[in-house]
Coordinates of N, CA and C and ligand atoms in Angstrom, one line a residue:
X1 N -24.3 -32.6 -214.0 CA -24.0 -31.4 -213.1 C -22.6 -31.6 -212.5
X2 N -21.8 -30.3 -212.8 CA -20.2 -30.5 -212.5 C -20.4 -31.1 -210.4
X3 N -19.1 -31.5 -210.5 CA -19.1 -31.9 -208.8 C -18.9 -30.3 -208.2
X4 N -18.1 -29.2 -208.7 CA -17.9 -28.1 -208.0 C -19.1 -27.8 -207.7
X5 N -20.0 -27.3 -208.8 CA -21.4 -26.8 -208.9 C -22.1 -27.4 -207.2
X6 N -22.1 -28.5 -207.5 CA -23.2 -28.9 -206.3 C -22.1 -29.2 -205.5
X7 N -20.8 -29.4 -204.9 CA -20.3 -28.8 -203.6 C -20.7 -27.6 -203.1
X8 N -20.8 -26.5 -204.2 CA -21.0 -25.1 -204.0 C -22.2 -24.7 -203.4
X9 N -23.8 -25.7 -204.2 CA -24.6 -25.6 -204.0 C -25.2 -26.0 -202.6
X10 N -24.0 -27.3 -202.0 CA -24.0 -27.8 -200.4 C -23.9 -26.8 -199.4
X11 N -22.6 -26.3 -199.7 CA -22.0 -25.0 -199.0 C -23.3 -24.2 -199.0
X12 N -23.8 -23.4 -199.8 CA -24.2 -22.3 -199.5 C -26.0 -23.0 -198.8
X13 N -26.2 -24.4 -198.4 CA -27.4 -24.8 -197.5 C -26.7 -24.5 -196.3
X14 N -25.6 -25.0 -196.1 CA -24.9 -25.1 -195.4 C -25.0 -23.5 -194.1
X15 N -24.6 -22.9 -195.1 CA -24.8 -21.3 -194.3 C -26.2 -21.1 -194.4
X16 N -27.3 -21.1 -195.4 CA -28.4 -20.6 -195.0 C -28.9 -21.5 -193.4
X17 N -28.7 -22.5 -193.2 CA -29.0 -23.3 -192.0 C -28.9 -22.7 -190.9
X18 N -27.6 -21.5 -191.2 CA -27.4 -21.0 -189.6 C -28.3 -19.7 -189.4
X19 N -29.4 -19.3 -190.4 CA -30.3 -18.9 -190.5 C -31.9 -19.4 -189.6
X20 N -31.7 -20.8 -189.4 CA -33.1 -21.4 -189.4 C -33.6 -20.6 -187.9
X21 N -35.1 -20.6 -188.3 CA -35.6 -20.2 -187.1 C -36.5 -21.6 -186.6
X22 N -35.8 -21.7 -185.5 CA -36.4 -23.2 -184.9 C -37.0 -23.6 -183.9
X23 N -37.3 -22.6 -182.9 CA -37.0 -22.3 -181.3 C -38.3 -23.8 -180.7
X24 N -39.1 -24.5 -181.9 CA -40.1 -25.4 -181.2 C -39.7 -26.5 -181.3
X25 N -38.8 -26.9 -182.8 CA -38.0 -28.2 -182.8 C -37.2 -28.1 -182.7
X26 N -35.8 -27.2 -182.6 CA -34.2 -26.7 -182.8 C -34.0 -28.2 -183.7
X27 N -34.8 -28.2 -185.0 CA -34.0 -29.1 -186.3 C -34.1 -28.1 -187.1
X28 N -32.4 -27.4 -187.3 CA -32.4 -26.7 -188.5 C -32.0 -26.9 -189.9
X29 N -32.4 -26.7 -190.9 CA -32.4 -27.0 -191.9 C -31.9 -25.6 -193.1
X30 N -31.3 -26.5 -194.3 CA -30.6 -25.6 -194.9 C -31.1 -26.1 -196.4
X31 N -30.9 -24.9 -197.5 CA -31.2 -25.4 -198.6 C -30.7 -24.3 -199.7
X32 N -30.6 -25.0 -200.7 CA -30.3 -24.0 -201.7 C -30.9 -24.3 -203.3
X33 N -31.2 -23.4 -203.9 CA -31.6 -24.1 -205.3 C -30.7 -23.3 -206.7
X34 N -30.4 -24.2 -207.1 CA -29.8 -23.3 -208.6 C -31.0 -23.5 -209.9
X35 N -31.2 -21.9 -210.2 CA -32.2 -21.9 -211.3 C -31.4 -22.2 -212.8
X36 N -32.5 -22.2 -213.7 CA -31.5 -22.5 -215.1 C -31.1 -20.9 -215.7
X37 N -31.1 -20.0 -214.8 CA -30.1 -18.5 -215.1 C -28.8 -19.1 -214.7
X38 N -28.4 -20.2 -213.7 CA -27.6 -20.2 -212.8 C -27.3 -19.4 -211.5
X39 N -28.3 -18.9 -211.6 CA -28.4 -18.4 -209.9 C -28.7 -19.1 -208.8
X40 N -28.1 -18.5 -207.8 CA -28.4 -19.7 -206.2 C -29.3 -18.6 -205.3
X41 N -30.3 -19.4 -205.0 CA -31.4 -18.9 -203.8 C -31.2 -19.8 -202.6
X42 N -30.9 -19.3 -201.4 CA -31.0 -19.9 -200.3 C -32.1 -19.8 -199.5
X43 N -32.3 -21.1 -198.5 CA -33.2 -20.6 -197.8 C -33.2 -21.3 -196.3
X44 N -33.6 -21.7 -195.6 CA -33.8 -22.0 -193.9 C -35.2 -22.2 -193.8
X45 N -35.6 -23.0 -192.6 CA -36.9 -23.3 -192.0 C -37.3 -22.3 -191.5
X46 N -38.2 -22.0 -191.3 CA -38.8 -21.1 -190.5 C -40.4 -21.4 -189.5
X47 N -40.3 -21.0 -188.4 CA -41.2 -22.0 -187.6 C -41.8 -20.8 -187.1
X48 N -43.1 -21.5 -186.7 CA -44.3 -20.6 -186.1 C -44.7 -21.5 -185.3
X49 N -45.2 -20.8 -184.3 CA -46.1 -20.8 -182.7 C -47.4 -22.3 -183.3
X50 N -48.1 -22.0 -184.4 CA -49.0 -22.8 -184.7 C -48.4 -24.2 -185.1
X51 N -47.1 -24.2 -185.3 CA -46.4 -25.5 -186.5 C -46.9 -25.8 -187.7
X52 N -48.3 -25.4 -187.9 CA -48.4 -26.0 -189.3 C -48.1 -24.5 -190.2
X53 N -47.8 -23.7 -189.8 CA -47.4 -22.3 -190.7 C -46.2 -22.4 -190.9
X54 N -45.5 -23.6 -190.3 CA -44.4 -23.5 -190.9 C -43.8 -23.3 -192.3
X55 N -42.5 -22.4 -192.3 CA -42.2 -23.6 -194.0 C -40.8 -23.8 -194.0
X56 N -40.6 -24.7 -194.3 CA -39.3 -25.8 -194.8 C -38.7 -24.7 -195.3
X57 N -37.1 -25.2 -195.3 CA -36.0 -24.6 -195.5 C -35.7 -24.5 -197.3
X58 N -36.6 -26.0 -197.9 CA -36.6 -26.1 -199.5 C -37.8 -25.0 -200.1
X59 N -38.9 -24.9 -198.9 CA -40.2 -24.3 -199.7 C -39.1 -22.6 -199.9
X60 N -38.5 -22.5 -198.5 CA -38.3 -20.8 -198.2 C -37.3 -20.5 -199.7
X61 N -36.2 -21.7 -200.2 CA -35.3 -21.6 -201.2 C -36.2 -21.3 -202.5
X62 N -36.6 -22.1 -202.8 CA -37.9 -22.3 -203.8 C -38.5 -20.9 -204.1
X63 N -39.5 -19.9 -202.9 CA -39.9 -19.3 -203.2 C -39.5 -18.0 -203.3
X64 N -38.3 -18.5 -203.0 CA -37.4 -17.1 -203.2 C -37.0 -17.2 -204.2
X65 N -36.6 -17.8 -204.9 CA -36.0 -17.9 -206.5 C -37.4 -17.5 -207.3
X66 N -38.8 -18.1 -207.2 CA -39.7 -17.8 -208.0 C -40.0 -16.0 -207.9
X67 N -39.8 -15.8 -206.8 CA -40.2 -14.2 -206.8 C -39.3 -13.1 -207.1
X68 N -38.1 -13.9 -207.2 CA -37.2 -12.6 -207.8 C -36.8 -13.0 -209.3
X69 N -37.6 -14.1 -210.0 CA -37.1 -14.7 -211.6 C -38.8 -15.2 -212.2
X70 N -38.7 -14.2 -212.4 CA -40.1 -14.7 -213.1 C -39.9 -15.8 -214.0
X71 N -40.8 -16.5 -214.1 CA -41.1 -18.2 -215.1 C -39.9 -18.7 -214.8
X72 N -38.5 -18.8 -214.0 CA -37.5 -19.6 -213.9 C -37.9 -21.3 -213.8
X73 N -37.3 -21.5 -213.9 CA -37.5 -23.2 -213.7 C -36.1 -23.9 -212.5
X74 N -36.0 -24.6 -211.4 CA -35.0 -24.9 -210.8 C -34.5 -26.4 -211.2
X75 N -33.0 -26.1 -211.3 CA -32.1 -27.4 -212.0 C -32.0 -28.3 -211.1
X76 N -31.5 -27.5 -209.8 CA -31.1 -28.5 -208.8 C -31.5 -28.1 -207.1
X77 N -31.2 -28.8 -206.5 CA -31.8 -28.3 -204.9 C -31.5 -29.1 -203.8
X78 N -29.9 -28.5 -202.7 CA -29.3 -29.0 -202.2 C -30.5 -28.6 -200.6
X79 N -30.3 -30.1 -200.0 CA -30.7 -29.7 -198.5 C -29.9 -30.6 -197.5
X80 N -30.1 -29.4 -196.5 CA -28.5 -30.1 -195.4 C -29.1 -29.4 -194.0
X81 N -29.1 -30.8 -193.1 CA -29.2 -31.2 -191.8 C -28.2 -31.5 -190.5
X82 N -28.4 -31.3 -189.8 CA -27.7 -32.4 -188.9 C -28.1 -33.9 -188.5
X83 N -28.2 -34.2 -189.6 CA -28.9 -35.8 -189.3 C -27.7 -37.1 -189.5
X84 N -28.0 -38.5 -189.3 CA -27.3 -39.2 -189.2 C -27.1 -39.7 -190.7
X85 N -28.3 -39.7 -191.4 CA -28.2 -39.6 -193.2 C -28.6 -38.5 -193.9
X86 N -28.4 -38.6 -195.0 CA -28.6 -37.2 -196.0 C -30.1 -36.9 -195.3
X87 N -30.8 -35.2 -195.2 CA -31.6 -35.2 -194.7 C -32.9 -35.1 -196.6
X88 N -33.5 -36.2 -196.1 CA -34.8 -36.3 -197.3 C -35.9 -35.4 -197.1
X89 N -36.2 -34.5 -198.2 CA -37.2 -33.7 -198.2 C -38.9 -34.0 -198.1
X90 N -39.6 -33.5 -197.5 CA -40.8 -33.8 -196.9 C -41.7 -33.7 -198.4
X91 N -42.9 -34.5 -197.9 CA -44.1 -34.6 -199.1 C -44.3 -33.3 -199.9
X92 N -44.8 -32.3 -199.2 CA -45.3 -31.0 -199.2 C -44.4 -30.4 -200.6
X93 N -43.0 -30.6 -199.9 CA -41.8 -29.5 -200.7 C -41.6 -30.3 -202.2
X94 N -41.7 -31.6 -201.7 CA -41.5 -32.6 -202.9 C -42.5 -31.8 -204.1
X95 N -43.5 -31.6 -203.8 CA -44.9 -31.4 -204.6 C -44.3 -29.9 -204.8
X96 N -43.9 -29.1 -204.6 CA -43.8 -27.8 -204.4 C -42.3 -28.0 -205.8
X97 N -41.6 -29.0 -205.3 CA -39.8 -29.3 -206.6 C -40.8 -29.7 -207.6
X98 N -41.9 -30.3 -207.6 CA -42.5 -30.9 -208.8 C -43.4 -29.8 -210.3
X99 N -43.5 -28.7 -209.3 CA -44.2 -27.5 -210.2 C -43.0 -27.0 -210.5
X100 N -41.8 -26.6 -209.9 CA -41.1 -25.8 -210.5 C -39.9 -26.4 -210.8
X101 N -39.4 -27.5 -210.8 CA -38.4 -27.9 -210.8 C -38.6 -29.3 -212.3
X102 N -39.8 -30.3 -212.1 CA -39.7 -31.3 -213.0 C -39.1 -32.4 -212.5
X103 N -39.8 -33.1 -213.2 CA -39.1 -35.1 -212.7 C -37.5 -35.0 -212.4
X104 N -36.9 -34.5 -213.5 CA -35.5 -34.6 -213.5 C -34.9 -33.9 -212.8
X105 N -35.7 -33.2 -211.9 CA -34.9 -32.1 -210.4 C -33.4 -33.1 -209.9
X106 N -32.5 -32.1 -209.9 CA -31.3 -32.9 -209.2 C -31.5 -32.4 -207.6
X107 N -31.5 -33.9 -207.0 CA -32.1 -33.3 -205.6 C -30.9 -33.9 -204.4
X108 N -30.1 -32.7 -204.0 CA -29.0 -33.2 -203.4 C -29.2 -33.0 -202.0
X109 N -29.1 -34.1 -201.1 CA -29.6 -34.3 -199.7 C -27.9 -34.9 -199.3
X110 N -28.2 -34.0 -198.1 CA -26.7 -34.2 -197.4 C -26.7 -34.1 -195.6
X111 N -25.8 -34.3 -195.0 CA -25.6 -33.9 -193.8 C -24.2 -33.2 -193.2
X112 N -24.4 -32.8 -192.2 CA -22.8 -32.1 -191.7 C -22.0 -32.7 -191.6
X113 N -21.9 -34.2 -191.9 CA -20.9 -35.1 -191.6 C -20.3 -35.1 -193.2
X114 N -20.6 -34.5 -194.5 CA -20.1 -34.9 -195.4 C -20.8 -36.2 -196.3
X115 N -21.8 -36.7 -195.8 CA -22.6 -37.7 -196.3 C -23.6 -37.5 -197.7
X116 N -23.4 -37.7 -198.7 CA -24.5 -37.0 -199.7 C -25.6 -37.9 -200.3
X117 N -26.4 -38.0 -200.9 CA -27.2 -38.5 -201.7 C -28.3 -37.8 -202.8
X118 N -27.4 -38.1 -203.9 CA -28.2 -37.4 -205.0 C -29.1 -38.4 -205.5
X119 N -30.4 -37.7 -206.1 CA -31.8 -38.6 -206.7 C -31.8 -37.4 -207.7
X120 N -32.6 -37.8 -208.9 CA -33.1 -37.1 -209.0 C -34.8 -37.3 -208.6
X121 N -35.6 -36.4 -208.8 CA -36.8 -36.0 -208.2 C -38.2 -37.0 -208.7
X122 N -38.0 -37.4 -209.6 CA -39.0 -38.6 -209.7 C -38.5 -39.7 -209.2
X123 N -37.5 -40.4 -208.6 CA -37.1 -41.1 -208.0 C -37.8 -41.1 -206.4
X124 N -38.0 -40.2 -206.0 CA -38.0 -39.7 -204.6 C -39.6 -40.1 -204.9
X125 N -40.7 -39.9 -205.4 CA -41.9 -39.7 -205.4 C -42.4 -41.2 -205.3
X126 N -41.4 -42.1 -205.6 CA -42.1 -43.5 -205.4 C -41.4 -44.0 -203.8
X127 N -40.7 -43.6 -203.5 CA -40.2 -43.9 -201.8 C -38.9 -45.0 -202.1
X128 N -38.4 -44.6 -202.9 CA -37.1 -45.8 -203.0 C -35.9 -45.4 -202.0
X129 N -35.7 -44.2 -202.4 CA -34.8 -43.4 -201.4 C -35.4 -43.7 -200.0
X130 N -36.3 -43.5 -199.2 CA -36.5 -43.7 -198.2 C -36.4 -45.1 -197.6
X131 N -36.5 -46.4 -198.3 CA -36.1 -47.6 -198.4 C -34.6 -47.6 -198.6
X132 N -34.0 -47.3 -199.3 CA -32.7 -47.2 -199.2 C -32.1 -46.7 -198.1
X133 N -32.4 -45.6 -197.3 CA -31.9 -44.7 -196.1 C -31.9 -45.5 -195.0
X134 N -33.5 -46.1 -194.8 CA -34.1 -46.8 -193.4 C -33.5 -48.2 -193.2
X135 N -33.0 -49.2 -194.8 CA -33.1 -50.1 -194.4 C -31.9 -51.0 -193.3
Ligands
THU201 N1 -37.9 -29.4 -192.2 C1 -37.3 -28.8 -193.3 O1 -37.1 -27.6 -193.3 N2 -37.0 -29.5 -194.3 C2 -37.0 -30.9 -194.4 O2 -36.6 -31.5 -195.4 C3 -37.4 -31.6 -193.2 C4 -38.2 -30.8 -192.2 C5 -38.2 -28.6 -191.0 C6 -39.6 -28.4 -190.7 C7 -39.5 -28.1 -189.2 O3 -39.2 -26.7 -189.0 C8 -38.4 -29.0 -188.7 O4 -37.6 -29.3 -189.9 C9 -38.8 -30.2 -188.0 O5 -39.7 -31.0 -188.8

């Protein structure tokens, strides 16, 4: 995947972020996916009163691409935090990149500092990235 491509693909988490609705954690989150049309779907967190109705900023990206591309499949999937390291995508969404996206998901985790870390997506599933981040 070209480096433009996925700067582009940073950027545009980047802005959907200033979308997030967060008012119970103020952790906003940003995301974007590129399908194999080459289209970009953005998306943001979105939070509810209950917390578990929440959904991630990757599910919101995700399901917006599925519902406006029938059978699409997603290449790649930028997410971007204000954290101290690239922000890592939760169990849930991981399972969620795994139906529609595949092992080989390019999964680009970043922060506002300019910090990146690409995996791809079966990488992530055995916890190596999170050992690498924490240690
Ligand atoms: N969150 C995401 O949107 N994506 C992640 O990768 C990490 C967690 C959201 C869920 C919730 O709104 C807030 O961040 C705090 O967990």
């Amino acid at each position: 995947m070209e480096n433009k491509l996925q700067e582009k693909l940073i950027k545009a988490a980047i802005n959907a972020r200033e979308n997030a609705y967060v008012p119970y954690s103020e952790f906003a989150v940003g995301s974007a996916v590129l399908t194999k049309e080459g289209e970009i779907y953005t998306g943001c967190n979105i939070e509810n009163i209950s917390y578990s109705l929440t959904n991630c900023a990757e599910r919101t990206a995700i399901f917006k691409a599925i519902s406006e591309e029938k059978n699409t499949e997603i290449i790649a999937i930028a997410i971007v935090a204000d954290t101290k390291h690239p922000c890592v995508p939760c169990g849930a969404c991981r399972q969620v990149m795994i139906e529609f996206g595949g092992r080989d998901l390019k999964v680009l985790m970043a922060n506002l500092s300019g910090d990146t870390l690409i995996k791809e997506l079966d990488e992530l599933f055995w916890g190596r990235v999170n050992e690498e981040i924490l240690e």
